[in-house]
CSV table of C-alpha atoms in Angstrom, one decimal:
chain,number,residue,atom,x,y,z
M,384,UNK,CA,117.6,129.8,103.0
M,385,UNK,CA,114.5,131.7,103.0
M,386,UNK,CA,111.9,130.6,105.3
M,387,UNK,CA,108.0,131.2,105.6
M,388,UNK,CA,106.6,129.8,109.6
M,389,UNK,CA,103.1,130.1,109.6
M,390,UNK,CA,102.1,130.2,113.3
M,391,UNK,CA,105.5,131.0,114.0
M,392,UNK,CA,104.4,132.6,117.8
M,393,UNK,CA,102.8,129.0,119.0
M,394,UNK,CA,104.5,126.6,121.5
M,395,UNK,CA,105.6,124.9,118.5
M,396,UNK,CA,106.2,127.3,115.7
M,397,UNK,CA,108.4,129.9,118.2
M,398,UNK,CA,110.9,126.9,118.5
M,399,UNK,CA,110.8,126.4,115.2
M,400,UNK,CA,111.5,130.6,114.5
M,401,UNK,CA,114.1,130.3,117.0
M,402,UNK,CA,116.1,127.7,115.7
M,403,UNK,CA,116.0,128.4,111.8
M,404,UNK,CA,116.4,132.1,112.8
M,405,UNK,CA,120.2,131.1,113.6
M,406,UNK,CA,121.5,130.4,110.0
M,407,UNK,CA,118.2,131.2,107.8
M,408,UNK,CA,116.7,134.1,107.0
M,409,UNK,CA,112.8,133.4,108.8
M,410,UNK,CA,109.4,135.2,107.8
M,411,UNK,CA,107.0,134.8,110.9
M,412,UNK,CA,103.4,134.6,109.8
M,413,UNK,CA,100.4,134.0,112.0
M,414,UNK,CA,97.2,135.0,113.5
M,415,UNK,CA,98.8,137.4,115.3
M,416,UNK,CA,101.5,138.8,113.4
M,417,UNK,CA,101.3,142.9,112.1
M,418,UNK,CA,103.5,142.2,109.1
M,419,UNK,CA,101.9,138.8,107.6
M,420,UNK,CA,98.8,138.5,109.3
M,421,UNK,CA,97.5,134.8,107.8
M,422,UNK,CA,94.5,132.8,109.3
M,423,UNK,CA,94.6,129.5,107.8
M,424,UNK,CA,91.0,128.8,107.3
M,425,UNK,CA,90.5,131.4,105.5
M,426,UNK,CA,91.8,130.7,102.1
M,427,UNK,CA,91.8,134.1,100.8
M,428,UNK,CA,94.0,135.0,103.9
M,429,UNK,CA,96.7,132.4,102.9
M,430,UNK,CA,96.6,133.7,99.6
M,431,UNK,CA,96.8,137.3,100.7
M,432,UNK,CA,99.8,135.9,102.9
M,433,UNK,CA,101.5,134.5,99.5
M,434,UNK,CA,101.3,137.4,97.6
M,435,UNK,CA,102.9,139.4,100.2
M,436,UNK,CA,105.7,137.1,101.0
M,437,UNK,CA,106.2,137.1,97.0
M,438,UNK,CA,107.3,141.0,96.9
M,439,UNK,CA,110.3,140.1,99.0
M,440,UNK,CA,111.3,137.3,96.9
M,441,UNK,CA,110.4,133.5,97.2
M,442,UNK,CA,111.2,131.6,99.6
M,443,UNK,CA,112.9,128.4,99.9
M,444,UNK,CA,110.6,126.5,102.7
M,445,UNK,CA,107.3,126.8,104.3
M,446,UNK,CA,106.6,125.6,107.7
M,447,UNK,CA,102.9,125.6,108.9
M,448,UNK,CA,103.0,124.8,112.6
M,449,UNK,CA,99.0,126.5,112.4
M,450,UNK,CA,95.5,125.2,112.7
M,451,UNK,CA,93.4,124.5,115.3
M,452,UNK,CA,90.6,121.4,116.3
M,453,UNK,CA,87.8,121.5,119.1
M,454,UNK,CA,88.2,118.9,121.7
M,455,UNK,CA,85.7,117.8,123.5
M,456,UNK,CA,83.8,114.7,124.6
M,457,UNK,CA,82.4,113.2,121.5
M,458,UNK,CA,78.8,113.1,122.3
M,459,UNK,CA,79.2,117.2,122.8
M,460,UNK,CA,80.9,118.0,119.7
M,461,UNK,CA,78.4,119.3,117.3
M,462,UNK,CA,78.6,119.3,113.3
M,463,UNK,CA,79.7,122.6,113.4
M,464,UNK,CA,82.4,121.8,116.2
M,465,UNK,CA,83.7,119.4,113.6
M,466,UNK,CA,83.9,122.0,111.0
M,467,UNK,CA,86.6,123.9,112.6
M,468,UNK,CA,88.9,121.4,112.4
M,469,UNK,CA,88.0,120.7,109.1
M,470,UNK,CA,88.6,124.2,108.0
M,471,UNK,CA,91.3,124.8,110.2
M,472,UNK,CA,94.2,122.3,111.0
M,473,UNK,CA,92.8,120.0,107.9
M,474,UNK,CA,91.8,122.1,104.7
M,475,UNK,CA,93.6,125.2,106.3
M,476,UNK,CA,96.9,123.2,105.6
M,477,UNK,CA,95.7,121.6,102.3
M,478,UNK,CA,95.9,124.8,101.4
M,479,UNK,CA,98.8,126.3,102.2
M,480,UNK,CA,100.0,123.3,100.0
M,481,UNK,CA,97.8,123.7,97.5
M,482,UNK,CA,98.5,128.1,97.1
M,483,UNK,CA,102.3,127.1,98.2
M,484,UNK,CA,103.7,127.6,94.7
M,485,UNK,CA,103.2,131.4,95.0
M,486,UNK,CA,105.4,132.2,97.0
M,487,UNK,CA,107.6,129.2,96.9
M,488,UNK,CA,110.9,128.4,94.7
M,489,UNK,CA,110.9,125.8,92.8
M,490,UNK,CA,112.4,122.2,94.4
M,491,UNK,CA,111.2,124.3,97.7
M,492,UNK,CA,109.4,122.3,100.4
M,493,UNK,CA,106.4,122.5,102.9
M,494,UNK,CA,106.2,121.1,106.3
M,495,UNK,CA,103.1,121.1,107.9
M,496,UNK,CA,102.2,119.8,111.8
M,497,UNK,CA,99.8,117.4,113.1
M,498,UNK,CA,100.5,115.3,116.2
M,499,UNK,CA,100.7,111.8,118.0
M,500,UNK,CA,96.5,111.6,118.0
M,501,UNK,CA,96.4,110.8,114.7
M,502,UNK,CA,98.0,107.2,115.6
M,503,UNK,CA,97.3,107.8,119.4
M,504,UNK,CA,94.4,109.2,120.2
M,505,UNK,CA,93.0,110.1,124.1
M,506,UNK,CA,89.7,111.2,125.3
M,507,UNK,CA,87.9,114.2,123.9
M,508,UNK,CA,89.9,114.3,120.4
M,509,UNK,CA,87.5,112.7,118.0
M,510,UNK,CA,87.7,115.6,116.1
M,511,UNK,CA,91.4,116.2,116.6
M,512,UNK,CA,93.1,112.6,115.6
M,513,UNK,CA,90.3,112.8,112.3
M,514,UNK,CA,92.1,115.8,110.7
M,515,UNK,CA,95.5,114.8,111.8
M,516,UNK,CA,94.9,111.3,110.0
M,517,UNK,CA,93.5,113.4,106.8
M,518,UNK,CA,96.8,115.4,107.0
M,519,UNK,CA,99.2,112.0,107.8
M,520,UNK,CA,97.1,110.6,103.8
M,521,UNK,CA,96.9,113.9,102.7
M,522,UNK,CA,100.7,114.7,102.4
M,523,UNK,CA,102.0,110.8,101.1
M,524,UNK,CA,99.5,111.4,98.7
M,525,UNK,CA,100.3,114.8,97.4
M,526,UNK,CA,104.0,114.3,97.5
M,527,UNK,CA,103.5,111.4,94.6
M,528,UNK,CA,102.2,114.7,92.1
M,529,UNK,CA,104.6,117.3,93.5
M,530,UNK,CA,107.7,115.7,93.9
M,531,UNK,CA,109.2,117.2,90.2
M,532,UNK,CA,108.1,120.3,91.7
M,533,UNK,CA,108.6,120.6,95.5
M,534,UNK,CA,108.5,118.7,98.6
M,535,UNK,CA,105.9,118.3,101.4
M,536,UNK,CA,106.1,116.3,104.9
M,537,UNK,CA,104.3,116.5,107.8
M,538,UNK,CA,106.0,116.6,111.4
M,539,UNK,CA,103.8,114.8,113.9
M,540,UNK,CA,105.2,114.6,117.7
M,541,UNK,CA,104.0,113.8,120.6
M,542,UNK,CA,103.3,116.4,123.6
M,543,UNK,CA,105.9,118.3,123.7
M,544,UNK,CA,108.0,119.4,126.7
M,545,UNK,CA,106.8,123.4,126.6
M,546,UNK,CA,103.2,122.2,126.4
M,547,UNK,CA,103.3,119.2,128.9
M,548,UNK,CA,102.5,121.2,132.1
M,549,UNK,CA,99.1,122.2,129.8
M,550,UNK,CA,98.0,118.8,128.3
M,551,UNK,CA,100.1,116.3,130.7
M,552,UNK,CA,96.6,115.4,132.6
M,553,UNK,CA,95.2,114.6,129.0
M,554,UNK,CA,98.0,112.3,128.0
M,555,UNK,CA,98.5,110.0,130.5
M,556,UNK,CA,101.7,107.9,130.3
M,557,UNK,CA,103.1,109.7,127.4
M,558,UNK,CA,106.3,110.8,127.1
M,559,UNK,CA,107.0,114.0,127.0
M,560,UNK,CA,109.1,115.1,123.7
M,561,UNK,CA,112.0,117.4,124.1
M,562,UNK,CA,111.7,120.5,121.9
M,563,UNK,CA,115.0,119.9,120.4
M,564,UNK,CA,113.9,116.6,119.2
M,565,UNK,CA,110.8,118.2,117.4
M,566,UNK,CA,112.5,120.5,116.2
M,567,UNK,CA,114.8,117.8,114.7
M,568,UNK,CA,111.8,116.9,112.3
M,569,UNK,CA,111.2,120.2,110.7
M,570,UNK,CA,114.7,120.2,110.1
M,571,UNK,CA,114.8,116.9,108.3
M,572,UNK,CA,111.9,117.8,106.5
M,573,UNK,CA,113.3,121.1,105.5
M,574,UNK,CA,117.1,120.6,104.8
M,575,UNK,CA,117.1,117.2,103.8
M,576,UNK,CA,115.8,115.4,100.9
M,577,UNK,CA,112.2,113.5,102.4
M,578,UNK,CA,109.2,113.7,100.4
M,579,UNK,CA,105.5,112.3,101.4
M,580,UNK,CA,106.6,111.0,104.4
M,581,UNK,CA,104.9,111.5,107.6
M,582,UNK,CA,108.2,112.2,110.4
M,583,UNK,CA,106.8,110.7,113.4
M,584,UNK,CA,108.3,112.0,116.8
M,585,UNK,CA,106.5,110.3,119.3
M,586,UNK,CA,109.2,109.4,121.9
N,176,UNK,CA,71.5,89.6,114.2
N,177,UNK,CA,69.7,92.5,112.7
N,178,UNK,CA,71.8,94.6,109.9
N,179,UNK,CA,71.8,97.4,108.5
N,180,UNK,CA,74.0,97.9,105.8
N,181,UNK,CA,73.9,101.7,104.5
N,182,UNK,CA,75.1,102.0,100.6
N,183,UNK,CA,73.8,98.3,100.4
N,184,UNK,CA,73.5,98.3,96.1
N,185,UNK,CA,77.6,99.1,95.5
N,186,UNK,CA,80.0,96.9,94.7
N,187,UNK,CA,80.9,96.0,98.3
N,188,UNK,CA,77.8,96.9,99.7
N,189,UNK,CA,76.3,94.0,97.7
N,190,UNK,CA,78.9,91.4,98.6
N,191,UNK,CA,78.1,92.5,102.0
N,192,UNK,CA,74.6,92.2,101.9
N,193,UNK,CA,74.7,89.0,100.1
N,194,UNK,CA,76.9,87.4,102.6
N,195,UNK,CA,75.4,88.5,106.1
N,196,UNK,CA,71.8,87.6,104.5
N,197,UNK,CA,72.7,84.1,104.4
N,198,UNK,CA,72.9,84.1,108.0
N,199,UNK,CA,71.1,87.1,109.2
N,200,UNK,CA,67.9,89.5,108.5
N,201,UNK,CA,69.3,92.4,106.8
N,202,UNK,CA,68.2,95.7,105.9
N,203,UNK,CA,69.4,97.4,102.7
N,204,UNK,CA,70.0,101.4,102.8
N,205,UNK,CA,71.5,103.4,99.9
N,206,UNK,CA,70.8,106.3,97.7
N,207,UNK,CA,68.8,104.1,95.2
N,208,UNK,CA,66.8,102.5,97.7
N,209,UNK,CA,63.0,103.1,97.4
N,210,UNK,CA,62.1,101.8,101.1
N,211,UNK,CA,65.2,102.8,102.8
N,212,UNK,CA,66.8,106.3,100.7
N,213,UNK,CA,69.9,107.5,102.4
N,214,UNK,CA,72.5,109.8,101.5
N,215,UNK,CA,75.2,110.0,104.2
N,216,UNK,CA,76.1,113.4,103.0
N,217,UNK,CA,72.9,115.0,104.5
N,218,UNK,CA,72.7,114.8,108.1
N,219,UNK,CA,69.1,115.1,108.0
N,220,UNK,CA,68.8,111.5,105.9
N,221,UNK,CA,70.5,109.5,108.5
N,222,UNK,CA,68.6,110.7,111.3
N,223,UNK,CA,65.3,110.0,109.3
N,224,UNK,CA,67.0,106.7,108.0
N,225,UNK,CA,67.6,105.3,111.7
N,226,UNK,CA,64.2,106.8,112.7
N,227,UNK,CA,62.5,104.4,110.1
N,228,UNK,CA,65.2,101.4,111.1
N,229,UNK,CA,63.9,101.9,114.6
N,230,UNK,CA,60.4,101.7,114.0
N,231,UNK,CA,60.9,98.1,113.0
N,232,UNK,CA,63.5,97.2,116.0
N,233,UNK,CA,66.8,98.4,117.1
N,234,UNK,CA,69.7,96.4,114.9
N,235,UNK,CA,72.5,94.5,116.1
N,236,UNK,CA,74.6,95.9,113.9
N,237,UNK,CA,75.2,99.0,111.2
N,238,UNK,CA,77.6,98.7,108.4
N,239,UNK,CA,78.4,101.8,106.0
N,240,UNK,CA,79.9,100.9,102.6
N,241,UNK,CA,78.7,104.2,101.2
N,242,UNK,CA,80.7,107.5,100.9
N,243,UNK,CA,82.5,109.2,98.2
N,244,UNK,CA,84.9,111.2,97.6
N,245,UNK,CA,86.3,113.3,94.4
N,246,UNK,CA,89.2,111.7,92.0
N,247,UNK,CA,91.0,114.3,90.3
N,248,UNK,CA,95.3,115.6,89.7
N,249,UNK,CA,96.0,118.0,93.1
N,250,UNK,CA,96.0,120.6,90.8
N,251,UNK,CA,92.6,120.7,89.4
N,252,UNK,CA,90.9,119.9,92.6
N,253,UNK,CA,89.0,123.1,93.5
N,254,UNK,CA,88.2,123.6,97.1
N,255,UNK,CA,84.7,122.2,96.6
N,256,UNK,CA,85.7,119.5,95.2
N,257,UNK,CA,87.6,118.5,98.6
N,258,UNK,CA,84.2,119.2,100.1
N,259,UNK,CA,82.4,116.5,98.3
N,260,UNK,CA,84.9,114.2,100.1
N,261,UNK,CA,84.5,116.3,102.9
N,262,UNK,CA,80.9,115.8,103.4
N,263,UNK,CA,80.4,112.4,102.2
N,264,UNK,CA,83.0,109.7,103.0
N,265,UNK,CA,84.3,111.9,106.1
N,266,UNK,CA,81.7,113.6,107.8
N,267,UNK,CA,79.1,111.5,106.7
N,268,UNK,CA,80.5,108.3,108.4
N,269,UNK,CA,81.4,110.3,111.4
N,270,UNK,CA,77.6,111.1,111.5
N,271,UNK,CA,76.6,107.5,110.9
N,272,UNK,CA,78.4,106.8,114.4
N,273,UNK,CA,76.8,110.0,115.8
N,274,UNK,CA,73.5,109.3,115.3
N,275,UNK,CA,74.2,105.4,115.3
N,276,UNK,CA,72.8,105.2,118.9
N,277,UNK,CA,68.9,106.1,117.1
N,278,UNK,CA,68.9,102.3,115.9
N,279,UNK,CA,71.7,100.6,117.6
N,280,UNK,CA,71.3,98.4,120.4
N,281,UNK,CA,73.5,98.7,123.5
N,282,UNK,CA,77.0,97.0,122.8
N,283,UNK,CA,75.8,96.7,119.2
N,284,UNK,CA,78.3,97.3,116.6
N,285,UNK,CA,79.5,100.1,113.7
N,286,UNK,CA,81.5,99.1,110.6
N,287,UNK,CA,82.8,101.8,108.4
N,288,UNK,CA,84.8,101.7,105.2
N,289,UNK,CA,87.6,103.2,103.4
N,290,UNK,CA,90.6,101.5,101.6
N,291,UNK,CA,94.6,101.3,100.5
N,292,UNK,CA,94.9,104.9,99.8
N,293,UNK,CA,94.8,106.2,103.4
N,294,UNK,CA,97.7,104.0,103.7
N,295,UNK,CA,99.5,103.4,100.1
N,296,UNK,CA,98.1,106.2,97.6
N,297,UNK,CA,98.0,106.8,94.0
N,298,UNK,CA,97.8,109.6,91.4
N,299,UNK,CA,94.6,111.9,92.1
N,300,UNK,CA,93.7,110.8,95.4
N,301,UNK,CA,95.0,113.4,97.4
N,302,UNK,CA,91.0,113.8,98.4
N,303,UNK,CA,89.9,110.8,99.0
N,304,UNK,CA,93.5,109.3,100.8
N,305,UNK,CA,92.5,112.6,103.0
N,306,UNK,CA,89.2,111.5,104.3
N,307,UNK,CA,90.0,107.6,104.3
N,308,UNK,CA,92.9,109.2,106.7
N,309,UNK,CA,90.8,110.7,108.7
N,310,UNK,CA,88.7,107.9,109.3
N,311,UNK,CA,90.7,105.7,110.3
N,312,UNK,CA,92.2,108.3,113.3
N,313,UNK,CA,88.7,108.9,114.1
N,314,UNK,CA,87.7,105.7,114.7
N,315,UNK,CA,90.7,105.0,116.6
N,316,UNK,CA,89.7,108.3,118.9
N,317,UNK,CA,85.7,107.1,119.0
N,318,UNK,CA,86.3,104.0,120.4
N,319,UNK,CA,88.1,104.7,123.4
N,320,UNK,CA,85.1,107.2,124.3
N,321,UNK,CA,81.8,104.6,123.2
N,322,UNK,CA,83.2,101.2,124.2
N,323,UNK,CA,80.8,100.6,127.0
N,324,UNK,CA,78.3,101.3,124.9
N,325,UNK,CA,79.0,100.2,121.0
N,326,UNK,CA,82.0,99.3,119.2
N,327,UNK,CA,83.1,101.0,116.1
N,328,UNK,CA,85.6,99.4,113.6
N,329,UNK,CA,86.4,100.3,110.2
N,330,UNK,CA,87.1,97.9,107.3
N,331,UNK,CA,90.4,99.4,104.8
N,332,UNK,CA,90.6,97.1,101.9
N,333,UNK,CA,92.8,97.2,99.0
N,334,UNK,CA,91.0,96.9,95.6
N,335,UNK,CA,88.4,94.2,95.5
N,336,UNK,CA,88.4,92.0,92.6
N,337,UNK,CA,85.3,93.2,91.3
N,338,UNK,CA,86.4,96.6,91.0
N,339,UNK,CA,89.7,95.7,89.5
N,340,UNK,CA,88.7,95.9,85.9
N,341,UNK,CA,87.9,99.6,86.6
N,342,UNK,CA,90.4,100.5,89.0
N,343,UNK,CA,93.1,98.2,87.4
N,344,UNK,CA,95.1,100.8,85.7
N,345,UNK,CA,94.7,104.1,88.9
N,346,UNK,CA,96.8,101.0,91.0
N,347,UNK,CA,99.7,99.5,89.5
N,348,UNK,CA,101.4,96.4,91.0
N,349,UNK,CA,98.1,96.3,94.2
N,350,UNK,CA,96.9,92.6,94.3
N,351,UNK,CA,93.2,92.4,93.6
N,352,UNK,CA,91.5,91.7,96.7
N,353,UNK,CA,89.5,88.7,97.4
N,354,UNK,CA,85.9,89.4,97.9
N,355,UNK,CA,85.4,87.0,100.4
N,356,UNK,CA,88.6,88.2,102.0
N,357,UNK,CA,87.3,91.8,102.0
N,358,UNK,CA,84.2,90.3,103.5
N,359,UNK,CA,86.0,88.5,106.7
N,360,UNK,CA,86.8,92.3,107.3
N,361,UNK,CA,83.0,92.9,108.1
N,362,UNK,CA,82.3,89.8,109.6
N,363,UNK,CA,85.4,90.3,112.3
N,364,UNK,CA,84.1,93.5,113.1
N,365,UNK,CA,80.5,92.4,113.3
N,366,UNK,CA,80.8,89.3,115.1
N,367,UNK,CA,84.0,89.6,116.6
N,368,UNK,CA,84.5,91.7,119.9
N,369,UNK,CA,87.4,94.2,118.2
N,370,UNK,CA,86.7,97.9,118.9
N,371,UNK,CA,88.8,100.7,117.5
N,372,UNK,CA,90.6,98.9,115.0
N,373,UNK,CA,91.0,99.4,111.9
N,374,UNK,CA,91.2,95.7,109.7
N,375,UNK,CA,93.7,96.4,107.2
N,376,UNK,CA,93.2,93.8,104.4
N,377,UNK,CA,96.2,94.8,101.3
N,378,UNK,CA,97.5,91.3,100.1
């Protein structure tokens, strides 16, 4: 297979490089790439990112392990604090879904990230569980008008084991995920047959 | 209690208003109201909405029954069109709780609503599952930061009898809903001491 990771240098998306990169042939996209620069909230980016991915052939699955959220206490988060979530992590990865179909084959699939705050949220991530709960709606939703033409699932885990040191004082009491069990999720999403469903990895 | 009910004059506004009124004093908000005009979609009309609300006594309780979002196939949903969703049912709820604290009394309570779809959706509701989505994480998130101060619920009911000769044929095989079911929704949030939950009322 042929495989587009957007935000393929992340804690997440280098696992997710790394392991597909052993039998699949992997296209790293992100903010920081050289070769396919993409920021997701900005749609012409993604689109730009498409187009270039295109000229080497289509690809067989898209992984977005991108997008970003503000945390902070909710009385501090202003509208515009909000907004970057909302064009980020949430309509960012609506529309990698909803541009997909340049650059992907046909019967292809996307697998986008969100994470346990969406149905476990601590301190600080108002903004953070909103747009993963859009996403969690978002994808069963989309998956009912796609499904003749591709799939789309969403891998939401918990913290994982590469990022607990970072956000272990934020998560009290949760268990931290191994990254071979995350990864285990974008590889159902991507080599098996789901569609619309929202692969929870929480423990 | 004192009630404000914000989007008072739709079809489960009214149910809502008609039912706490029996008990309570209630104070109708919407977009058609002449003394109390709202539109949850401008910032600046809630803050002058709870400004007036104050001026005649902080309320026990808000409820918002207002908020859209647009219905249309994934594909012809322009990026704008998530935006009316966007700005109304999502961030225009979040902002009711924002700015709640203008009107509210101490450990007074916020109600929100969305429905089914965030759970169970349907063909051309990839927008509006989205932000229902969203709203229920959020409130989920909100609560754990306000509750020594308010309590915020929200009420997700599947669609209400009154609304099933126009909806009838968008949700094949969902029961019709009750209103006075739907209604026990508000009234457990309102005069029940859950916080953070969303009341789920499908069958």
């Amino acid at each position: 297979m042929k495989i587009l990771v957007i935000g393929g240098s992340g804690t997440i998306g280098k696992k997710i490089v790394e392991f597909f990169s052993k039998e699949h042939q992997v296209i790293v996209a992100g903010r920081s790439s050289k070769d396919y620069p993409v920021d997701i909230a900005d749609t012409k980016s993604i689109k730009e990112l498409y187009k270039k991915v295109k000229e080497t052939g289509k690809v067989d699955a898209i992984i977005c392990a991108a997008g970003e959220a503000k945390w902070a206490p909710f009385k501090d988060l202003s509208e515009t604090d909000f907004h970057i979530g909302l064009r980020s992590k949430l309509m960012g990865q609506v529309n990698v879904v909803r541009y997909g179909h340049k650059c992907l084959k046909k019967k292809g699939s996307i697998t986008l990230t969100t994470g346990i705050l969406a149905d476990d949220p601590v301190y600080q991530t108002t903004s953070a569980a909103m747009v993963n709960g859009g996403i969690h709606s978002f994808v069963q939703a989309v998956a009912i008008e796609m499904r003749k033409k591709i799939r789309v699932n969403v891998v939401s885990s918990g913290v994982v084991v590469d990022a607990h040191h970072k956000y272990e004082s934020y998560f009290p009491g949760h268990p931290p995920i191994p990254m071979e069990k995350m990864i285990m999720g974008y590889r159902k999403s991507v080599s098996g047959r789901v569609n619309g469903e929202v692969i929870r990895i929480y423990s």
